[in-house]
Short mmCIF file of C-alpha atoms in Angstrom, two decimals:
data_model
loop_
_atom_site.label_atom_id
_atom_site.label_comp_id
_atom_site.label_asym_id
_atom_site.label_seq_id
_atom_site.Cartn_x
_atom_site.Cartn_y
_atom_site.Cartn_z
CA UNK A 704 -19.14 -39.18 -20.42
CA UNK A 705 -16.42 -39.12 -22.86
CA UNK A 706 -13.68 -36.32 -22.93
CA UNK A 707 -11.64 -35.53 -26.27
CA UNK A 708 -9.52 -32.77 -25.93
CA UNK A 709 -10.34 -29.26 -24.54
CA UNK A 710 -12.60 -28.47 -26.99
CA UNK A 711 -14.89 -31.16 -26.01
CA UNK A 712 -14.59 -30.18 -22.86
CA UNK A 713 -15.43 -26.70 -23.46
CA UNK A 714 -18.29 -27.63 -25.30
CA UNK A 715 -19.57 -29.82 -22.18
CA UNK A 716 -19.26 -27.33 -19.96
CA UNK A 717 -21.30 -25.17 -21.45
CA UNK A 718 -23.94 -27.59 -22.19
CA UNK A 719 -23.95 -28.58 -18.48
CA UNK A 720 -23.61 -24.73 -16.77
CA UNK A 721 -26.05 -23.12 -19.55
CA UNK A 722 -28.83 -25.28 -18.68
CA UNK A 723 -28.92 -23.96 -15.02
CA UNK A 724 -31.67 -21.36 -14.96
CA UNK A 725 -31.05 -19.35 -12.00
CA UNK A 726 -33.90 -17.20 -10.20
CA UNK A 727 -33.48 -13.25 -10.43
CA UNK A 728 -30.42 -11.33 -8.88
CA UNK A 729 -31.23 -11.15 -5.31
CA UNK A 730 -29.78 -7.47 -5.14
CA UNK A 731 -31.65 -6.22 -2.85
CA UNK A 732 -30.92 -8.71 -0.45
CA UNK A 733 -27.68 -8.68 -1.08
CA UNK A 734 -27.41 -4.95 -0.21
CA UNK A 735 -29.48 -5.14 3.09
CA UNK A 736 -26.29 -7.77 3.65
CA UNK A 737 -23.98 -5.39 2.53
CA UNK A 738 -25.03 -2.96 4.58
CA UNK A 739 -24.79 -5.05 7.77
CA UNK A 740 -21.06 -6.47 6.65
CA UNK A 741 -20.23 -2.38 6.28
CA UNK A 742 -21.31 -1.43 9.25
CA UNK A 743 -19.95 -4.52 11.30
CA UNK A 744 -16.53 -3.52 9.72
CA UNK A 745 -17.01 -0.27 11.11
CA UNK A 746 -17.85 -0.98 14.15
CA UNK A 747 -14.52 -3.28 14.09
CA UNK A 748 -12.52 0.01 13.51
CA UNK A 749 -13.89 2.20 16.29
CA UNK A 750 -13.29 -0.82 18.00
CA UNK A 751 -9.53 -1.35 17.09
CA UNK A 752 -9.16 2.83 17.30
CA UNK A 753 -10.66 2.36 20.92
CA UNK A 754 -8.17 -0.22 22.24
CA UNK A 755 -5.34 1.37 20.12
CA UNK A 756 -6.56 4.72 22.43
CA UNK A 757 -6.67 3.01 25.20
CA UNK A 758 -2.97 1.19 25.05
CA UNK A 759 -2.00 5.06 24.25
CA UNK A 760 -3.21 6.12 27.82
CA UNK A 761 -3.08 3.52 29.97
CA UNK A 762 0.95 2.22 28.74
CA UNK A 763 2.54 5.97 29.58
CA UNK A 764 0.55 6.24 32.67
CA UNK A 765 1.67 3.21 33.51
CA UNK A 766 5.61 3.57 32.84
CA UNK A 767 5.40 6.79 34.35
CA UNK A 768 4.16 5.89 38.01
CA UNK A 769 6.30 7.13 40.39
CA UNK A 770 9.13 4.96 42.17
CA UNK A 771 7.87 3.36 45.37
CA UNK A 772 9.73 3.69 48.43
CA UNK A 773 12.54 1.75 49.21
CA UNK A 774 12.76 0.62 53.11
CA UNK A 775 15.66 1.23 54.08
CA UNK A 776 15.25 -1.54 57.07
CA UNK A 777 14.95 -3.85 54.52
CA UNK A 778 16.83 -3.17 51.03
CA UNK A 779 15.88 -4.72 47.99
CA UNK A 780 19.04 -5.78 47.29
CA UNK A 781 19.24 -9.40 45.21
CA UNK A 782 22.80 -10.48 45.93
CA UNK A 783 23.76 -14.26 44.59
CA UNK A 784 26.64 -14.30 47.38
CA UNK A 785 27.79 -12.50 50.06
CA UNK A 786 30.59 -10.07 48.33
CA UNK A 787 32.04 -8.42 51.55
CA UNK A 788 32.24 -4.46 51.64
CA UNK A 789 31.88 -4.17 47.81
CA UNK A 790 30.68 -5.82 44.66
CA UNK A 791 32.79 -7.19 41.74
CA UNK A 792 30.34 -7.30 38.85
CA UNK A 793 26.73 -6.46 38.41
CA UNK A 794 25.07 -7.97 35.42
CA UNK A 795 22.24 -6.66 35.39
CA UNK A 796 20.33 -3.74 36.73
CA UNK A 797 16.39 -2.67 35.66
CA UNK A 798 16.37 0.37 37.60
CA UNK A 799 18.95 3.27 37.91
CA UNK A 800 21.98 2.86 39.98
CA UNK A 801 23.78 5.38 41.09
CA UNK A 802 21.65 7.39 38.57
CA UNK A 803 22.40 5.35 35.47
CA UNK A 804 20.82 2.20 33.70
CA UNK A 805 22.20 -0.62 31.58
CA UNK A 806 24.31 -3.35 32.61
CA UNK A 807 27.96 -2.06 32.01
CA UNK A 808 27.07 1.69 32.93
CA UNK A 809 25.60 0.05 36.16
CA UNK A 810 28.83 -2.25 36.41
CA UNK A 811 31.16 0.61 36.30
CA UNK A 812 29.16 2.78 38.69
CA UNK A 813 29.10 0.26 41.85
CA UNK A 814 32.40 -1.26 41.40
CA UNK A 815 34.15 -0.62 45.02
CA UNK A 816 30.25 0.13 46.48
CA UNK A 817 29.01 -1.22 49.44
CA UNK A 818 25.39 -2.78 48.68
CA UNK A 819 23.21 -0.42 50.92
CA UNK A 820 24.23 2.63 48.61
CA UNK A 821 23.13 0.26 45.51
CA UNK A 822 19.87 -0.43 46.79
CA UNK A 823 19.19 3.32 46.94
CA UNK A 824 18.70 3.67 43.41
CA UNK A 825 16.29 0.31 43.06
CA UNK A 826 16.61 -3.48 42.55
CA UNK A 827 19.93 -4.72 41.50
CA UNK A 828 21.33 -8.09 40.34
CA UNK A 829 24.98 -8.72 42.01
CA UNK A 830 27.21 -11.30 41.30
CA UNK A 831 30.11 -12.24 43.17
CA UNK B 415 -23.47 4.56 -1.76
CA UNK B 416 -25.88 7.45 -3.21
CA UNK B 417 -28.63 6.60 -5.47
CA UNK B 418 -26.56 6.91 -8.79
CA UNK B 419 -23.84 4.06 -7.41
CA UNK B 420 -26.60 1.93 -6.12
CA UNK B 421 -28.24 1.81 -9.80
CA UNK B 422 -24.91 0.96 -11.15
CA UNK B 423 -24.30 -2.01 -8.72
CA UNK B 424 -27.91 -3.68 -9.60
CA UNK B 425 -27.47 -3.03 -12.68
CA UNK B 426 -23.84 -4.74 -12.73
CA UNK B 427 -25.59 -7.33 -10.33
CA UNK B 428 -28.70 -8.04 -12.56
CA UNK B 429 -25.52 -8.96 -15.49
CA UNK B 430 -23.36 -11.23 -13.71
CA UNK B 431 -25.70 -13.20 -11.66
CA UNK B 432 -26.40 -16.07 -13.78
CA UNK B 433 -22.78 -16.43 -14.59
CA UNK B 434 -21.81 -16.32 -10.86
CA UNK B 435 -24.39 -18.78 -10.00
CA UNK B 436 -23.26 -21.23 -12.89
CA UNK B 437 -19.28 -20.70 -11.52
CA UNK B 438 -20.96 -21.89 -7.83
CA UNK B 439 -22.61 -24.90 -9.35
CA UNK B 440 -19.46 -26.26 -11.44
CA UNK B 441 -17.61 -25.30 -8.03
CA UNK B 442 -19.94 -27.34 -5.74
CA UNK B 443 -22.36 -29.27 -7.71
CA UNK B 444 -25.08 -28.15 -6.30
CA UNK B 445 -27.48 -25.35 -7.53
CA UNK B 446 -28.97 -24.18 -4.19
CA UNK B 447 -25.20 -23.94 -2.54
CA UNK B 448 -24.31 -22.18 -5.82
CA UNK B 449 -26.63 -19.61 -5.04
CA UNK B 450 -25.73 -19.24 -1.37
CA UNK B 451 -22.18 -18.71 -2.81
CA UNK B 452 -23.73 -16.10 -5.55
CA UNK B 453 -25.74 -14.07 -2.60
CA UNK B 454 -22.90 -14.17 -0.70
CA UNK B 455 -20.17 -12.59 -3.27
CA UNK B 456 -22.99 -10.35 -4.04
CA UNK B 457 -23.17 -9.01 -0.11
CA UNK B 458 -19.30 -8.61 -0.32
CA UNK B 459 -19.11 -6.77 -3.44
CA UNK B 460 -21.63 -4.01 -1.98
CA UNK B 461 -19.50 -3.99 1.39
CA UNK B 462 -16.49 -2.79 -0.81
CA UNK B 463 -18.28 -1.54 -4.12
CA UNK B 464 -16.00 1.71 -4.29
CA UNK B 465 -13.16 -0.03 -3.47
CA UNK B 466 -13.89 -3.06 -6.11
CA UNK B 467 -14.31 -0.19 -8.68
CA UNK B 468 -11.52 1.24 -8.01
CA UNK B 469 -9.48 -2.03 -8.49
CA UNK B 470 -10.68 -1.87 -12.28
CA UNK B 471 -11.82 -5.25 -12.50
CA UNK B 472 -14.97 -6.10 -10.74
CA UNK B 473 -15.62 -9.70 -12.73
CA UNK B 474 -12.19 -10.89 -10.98
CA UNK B 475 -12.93 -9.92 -7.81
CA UNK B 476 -16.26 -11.21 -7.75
CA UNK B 477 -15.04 -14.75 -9.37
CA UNK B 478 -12.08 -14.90 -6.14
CA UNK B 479 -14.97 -14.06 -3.71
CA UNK B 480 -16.42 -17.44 -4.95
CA UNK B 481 -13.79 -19.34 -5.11
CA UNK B 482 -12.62 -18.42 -2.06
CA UNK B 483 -15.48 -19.10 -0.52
CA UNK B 484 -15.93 -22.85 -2.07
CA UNK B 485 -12.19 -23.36 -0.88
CA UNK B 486 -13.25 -22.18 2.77
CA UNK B 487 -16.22 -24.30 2.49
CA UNK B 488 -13.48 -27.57 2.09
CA UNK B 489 -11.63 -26.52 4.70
CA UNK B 490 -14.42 -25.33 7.27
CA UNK B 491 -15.72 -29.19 7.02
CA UNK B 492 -12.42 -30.96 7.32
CA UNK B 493 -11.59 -28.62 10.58
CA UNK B 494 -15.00 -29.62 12.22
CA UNK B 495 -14.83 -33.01 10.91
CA UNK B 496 -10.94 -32.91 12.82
CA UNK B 497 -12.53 -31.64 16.03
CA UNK B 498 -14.67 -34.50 16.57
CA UNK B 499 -12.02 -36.94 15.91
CA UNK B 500 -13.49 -38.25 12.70
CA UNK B 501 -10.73 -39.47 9.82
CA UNK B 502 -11.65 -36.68 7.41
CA UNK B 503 -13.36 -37.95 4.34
CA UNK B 504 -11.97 -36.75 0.66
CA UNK B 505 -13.94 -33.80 -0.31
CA UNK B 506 -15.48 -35.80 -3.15
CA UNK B 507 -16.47 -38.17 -1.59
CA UNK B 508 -18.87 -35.90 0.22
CA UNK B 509 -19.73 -34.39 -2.92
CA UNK B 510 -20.84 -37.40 -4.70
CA UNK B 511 -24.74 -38.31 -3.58
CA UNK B 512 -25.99 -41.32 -3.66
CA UNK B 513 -29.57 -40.34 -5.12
CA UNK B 514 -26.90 -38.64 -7.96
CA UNK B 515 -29.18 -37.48 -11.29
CA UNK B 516 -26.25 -34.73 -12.16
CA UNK B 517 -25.37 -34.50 -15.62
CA UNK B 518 -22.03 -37.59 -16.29
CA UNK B 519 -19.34 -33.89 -16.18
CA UNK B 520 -20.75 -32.41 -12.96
CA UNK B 521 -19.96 -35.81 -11.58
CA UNK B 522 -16.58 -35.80 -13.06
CA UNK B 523 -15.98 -32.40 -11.93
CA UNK B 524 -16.82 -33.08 -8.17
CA UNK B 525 -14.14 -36.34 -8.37
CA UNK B 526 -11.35 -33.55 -8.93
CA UNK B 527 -9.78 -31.39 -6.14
CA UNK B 528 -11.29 -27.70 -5.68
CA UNK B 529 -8.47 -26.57 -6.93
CA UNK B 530 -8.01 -28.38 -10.38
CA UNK B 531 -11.56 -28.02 -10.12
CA UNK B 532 -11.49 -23.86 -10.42
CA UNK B 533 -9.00 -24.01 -12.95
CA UNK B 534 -11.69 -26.31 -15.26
CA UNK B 535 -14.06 -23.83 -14.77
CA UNK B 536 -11.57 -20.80 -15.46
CA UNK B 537 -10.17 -21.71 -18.07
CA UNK B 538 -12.51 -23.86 -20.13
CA UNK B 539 -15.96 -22.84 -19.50
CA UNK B 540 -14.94 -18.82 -18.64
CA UNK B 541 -12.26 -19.39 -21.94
CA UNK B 542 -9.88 -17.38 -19.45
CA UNK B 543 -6.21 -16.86 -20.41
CA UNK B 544 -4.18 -18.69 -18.35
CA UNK B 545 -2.21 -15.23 -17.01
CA UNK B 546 -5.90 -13.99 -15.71
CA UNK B 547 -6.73 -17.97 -14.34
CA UNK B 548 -3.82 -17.17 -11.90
CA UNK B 549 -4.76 -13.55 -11.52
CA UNK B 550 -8.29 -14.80 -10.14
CA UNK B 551 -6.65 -18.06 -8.15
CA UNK B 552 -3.69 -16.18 -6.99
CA UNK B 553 -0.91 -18.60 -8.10
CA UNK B 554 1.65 -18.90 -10.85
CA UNK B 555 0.83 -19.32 -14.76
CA UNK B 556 3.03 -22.71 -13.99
CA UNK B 557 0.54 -23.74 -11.01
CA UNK B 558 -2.46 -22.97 -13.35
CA UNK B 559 -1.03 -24.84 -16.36
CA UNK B 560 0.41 -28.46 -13.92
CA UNK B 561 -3.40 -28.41 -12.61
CA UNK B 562 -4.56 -28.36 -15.96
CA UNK B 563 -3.43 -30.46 -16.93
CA UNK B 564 -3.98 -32.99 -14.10
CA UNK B 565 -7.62 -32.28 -14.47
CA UNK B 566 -8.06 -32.97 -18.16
CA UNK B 567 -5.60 -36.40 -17.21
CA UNK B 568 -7.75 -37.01 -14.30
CA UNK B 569 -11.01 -36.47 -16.40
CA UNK B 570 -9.58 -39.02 -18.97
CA UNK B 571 -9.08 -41.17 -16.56
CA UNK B 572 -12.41 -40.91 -14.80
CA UNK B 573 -13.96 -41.60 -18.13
CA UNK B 574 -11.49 -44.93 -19.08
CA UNK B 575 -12.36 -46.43 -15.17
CA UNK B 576 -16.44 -45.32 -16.19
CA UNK B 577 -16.04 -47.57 -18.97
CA UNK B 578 -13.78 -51.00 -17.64
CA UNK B 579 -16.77 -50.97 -15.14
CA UNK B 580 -19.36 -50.93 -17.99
CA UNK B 581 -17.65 -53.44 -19.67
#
């Protein structure tokens, strides 16, 4: 084999590729495959709409479950260190306390609150 | 697809076949792979024909469906060859046969990455632009022009090397 320059090279090619004699287009075939790669893709979007409907349903019902029962012989109350008759600091808080959420909202709300009245309004991170 | 769109597509289909076929064997060197590759772009086309209509361009898509298809081929083989711990083997090196009667260029071709590989094919056989050789590949005018020009090198070479051993 000797190359030139492109030319050649074009001119090789097609000597090569032109000599391949393929059989006949294979088109029906090729649709009965079609047909089978369409309808697995749609299958694959009922599928996706499915799970999509089912993370729609199940996620809401699952956020809105209503609050179990707190004991009140036995608070869930998480406190890092004994902090007498009130807390300094909270940093932390997933549930409502003292009817609000969020960290500093929480903080502000137990400051100068014994724990027992914290551990009304869920679970509650203290720190000394 | 209703009757009228399925005529279109075979008819379409009946046109490009050889050509498609001839892309898979410069891709893969091997005519019964080629066709696999063919029938395969063939099935994909149909999946999508409305959508590949609407694109405008049916040749290019067809072409990347190939192409795509050789490249997955490559790196299908080295994944399983990975898995079982083996030290994967160059790509032409499994490529090359030992029983080889291939025309002296298909040889040549299957020394080259799939890559510069394409871009032979693209651009000299096809007598693409180099703009629509990176429309089909998916890379930069730049990429397509560097890998031509590492083929034709490579090809040069591959011919020089033929010839010290002859000698």
């Amino acid at each position: 084999m000797s190359i030139v320059d492109e030319r050649d090279l074009r001119q090789q090619l097609d000597g090569v590729l032109d000599a391949i004699m393929p059989p006949d287009a294979p088109v029906r075939a090729a649709a009965r495959k079609g047909k089978l790669i369409q309808a697995g893709r749609s299958l694959g979007v009922v599928a996706g709409l499915a799970v999509v409907a089912g993370i729609g349903v199940g996620i809401p019902g699952l956020l809105n479950q209503p609050a179990r029962e707190v004991s009140h012989a036995r608070p869930m109350v998480m406190v890092e260190q004994s902090c007498g008759t009130g807390v300094r600091e909270i940093i932390g808080s997933p549930a409502p306390v003292a009817g609000r959420t969020g960290p500093s909202s929480a903080a502000q709300a137990a400051r100068g609150r014994p724990a027992s009245e914290l551990a009304a309004g869920g679970c509650a991170w203290l720190k000394p | 697809m209703d009757s009228r769109t399925e005529a279109e597509f075979a008819e379409f289909m009946h046109g490009r076949w050889p050509a498609l076929v001839r892309l898979g064997y410069g891709l893969t060197g091997d005519e019964r792979l080629a066709e696999d590759l063919a029938r395969a772009a063939l099935a994909k086309a149909y999946a999508s024909w409305p959508r590949v209509l609407r694109a405008g361009d049916p040749d290019v898509y067809l072409r990347r469906i190939i192409l795509n298809a050789s490249l997955g081929k490559v790196r299908r083989r080295r994944g399983r060859e990975r898995r079982r711990g083996d030290e994967p083997e160059p790509e032409t090196a499994q490529l090359a046969r030992a029983d080889d009667d291939r025309p002296a260029l298909v040889k040549a071709l299957m020394q080259l990455p799939v890559g510069q590989r394409s871009v032979v094919l693209l651009r000299y056989w096809m007598d693409m632009t180099e703009a629509q050789v990176a429309a089909v590949l998916g890379c930069s005018v730049g990429s397509v022009r560097s890998q031509a020009s590492r083929a034709l090198a490579s090809l040069r070479v591959g011919e020089d090397v033929a010839e010290e051993v002859l000698l």
